[in-house]
Amino acid sequence: MSKKVHISPLANEGMYILDTASWRTERPVINKEKCIECGLCLTYCPVNAIIFDEDKYKITYNYCKGCGICAVECPKKAIDMTPEGGEK
Amino acid sequence: MNYIEKLRTSEDMVTPGMSACQGCCGELVLRRILQIAGKNTIVCVPPGCMSGAGVVGWDYQTGMKIPVHIPLLTNTASFLSGVSQMYQRKGRGDVNMIAVAGDGATADGGFQSLSGAAERNEKMLYVCYDNEGYMNTGFQRSSTTTKGSRTSTTPIGEAINGKQQPSKYVSLIMSMHALQYCATASPSHMQDMVAKIERGLSESKKGFAFIHVLAPCPTGWSFEPDQSIQIAKKAVASNMFPLWEKYNGNYYITVENKKPIPVKEFLQSMGKFKSLTDADIAQIQQEADTKYETLKKLASE
Amino acid sequence: MKIKAMTGNTTAAIAASLCRPDLIAAYPITPQSSVAEYLSELIHSGALASNYVTTESEHSVMSVIQGAACAGGRTFTATSGQGLALMYEPYFQMSTMRLPMVMAIVTREMISPCTVWSGQQDSMSVRDAGWMQVYVENNQEIMDMIIQGYMITEHEDVLIPINVCYDGFYLSHLVEGVDVPSQKEVDAFLPAVHFNHAILDPDNPMAVDSLTSGEVLTRYRRGHLEAMTKALDVIDEVDKKFAKAFGRSYGGAIEEYKTEDADIVLISIGGMTGTARDAVDMAREQGIKVGLIKLRFVRPFPVERIAKALKGKKAFAVVDRSVSFGWNAGPMYTEVRAALLGGNDKYSHFSAIGGLGGADISLKHMTSVIEKLESVKSKPGQHETLWLMKEF
Ligand SMILES: Cc1ncc(C[n+]2csc(CCOP(=O)(O)OP(=O)(O)O)c2C)c(N)n1
Ligand code: SF4
Ligand code: SF4
Ligand code: SF4
Ligand SMILES: [Mg+2]
């Protein structure tokens, strides 16, 4: 905890980040065969866990909560919700 | 740049790990607004699920990359008026002034201050994420809760069955102020929502901009988290939540609904409406029809 | 400097304008309304270049001001009674966010029964909301304390907002001669606004008022209380500076009158002090050794100065223009008593309550307090509360 006592209640010592990946019971996985790189999954992900990198949409797992929205909204059904193994 | 490019290239302003539930549309809306607004922004998030999820910081750690403040449930628009006026005074009118507030903070406790700020045409973008209840305190009813809904203060009972009153249409009420910009949006219609946020931001440099966003809540409404966007789609498709905007004094329906689906399809896709009677459903249908007719009339004038 | 005849409300508005606030917000309420009106006139005429926000309520007044202060602005407002009550939510947050400002409270009785008249129940009821509060005696002191108020509140050791409290109608609507400093003199006295300890600014992003655990919150409270204590010194310091610049001194947190050789002491707050002084003078003519303490600052409470001023005295009474429900006494009486704990003196003492809801505190009333003091002075302990009221 900070040694410094601010005059007013304020916070500027780094970012408060919760480990939301640990909530996940299912892991979304993009099937590259089916994916048409439309980007809809990225627009709907509440967590911003989907990124566009080297011309491809990719799911990152540091904060993905495993809600499954991306899988439901993918027009090509290219995302599978698979049982979570725990790896990052 | 199309909206998908915009979203994939803009920086997230919110902590990557916030405690909103799986599939929370509030979180989705909050992130979209602020990534479009960017760094030159001051944001207020009053008490509710979003501030409670950690974005306003905890002790000495912040929850955003931009300046953020948690005002009171009752004063978001007036607090931000003060900040905005000072920034105009300092010649820094380019800074985005944004409120992201729940329906309780908007349509109930904060309504007086909101109406005052809109009437004064204060320069800000005020976004209400409407999950139709006080979710943070355990899903109690709010004035925007749909009639018949089960909430923890309008439970299903032998004597009284859910909420008895129809919802208050806060966006239409807001549009009756002489404000700069007013719109409704749904995360299911992302392109439309992004366009409205962009327009809302630019209009907020001239006066008061208000956007009412539907924010389905899997936990409170009782549906599977992966269904959030599907539910939002049905709300629009059934005219439970029509998409329109008002600027320069004119109303426009932005997503026309030539063949609406029955409201029943929307209502039956979640648990909170489980105990609706056929008579309830008929009445909700009629209210949705009337709402859309009213908007069509306004838009055709 | 020019002497001008004006009401307390006009005085407050002019004093505020001389301090060049960035933003003013106000909502009309009796007996404060003419402060809001006069400030509007100054701004609409172009004489004052502040932003003026005409909100829909006092709740929003304090909220707008809080927003402006979070952007580093100097602000002003005034309110009364119900307005203050409605403001309570952001009022508490303003002080606990340690945002400096000067706010006049034109004191008014609280409803019910329905009333719009004078009394100090409004401001006294919020004395534990973290603000500093000073109670003034006349229009000149309204002028002087609003100007001093900015120097005290923005002092880096203080950073606590301050209420300048003056009696509704008795001062707000009373015309008195006031020595009005020139803009140049006030500019020379008062530094430009400079605080930036809690700022919403994209160039320096932070969460202002994050959710806070009890452990951390306790640190903020402790800091706030320590700043209150430091404020006592700052109040004295500013009083001296002001005296040097303008030739008027108020003695800091309390003002003593003929207390040196007194054996009984009357304690007054606010506008009633003039009458109390006259009563003391009259009693002195009859050989009664009575003195007067004018309680100016209620927060921070001048514990040591009170204890020192009453040291060796036989009896005291505090005249309150408000009540402490459940104590059957006035609130300042209970606090003065608390300030004396630890000393060895055995006092005779009682609470006197009057002037509620606009009722007058007459010379006869003040004299009756002195007479009672004189009669109980050799019977140490608490005596029954004296109600300064008309018998029906
Ligand atoms: C004056 C006041 N009354 C009650 C509360 C308790 N409270 C905190 S959040 C909340 C509900 C907020 O509902 P809403 O604005 O819809 O946000 P949501 O939690 O649904 O996201 C309430 C009632 C409060 N913070 N302030
Ligand atoms: S929505 Fe489906 S098809 Fe489109 S980018 Fe995502 S995974 Fe690929
Ligand atoms: S499962 Fe949910 S959180 Fe994870 S990537 Fe898909 S939409 Fe995002
Ligand atoms: S309760 Fe609803 S609105 Fe609140 S965080 Fe959970 S899903 Fe979001
Ligand atoms: Mg809500």
mmCIF file of C-alpha atoms in Angstrom, chain C residues 4-5 19 208:
data_model
loop_
_atom_site.group_PDB
_atom_site.id
_atom_site.type_symbol
_atom_site.label_atom_id
_atom_site.label_comp_id
_atom_site.label_asym_id
_atom_site.label_seq_id
_atom_site.Cartn_x
_atom_site.Cartn_y
_atom_site.Cartn_z
ATOM 1 C CA LYS C 4 -21.475 52.199 1.304
ATOM 2 C CA ALA C 5 -24.839 51.542 2.896
ATOM 3 C CA CYS C 19 -12.607 37.590 -5.086
ATOM 4 C CA VAL C 208 -10.649 11.177 -8.357
#
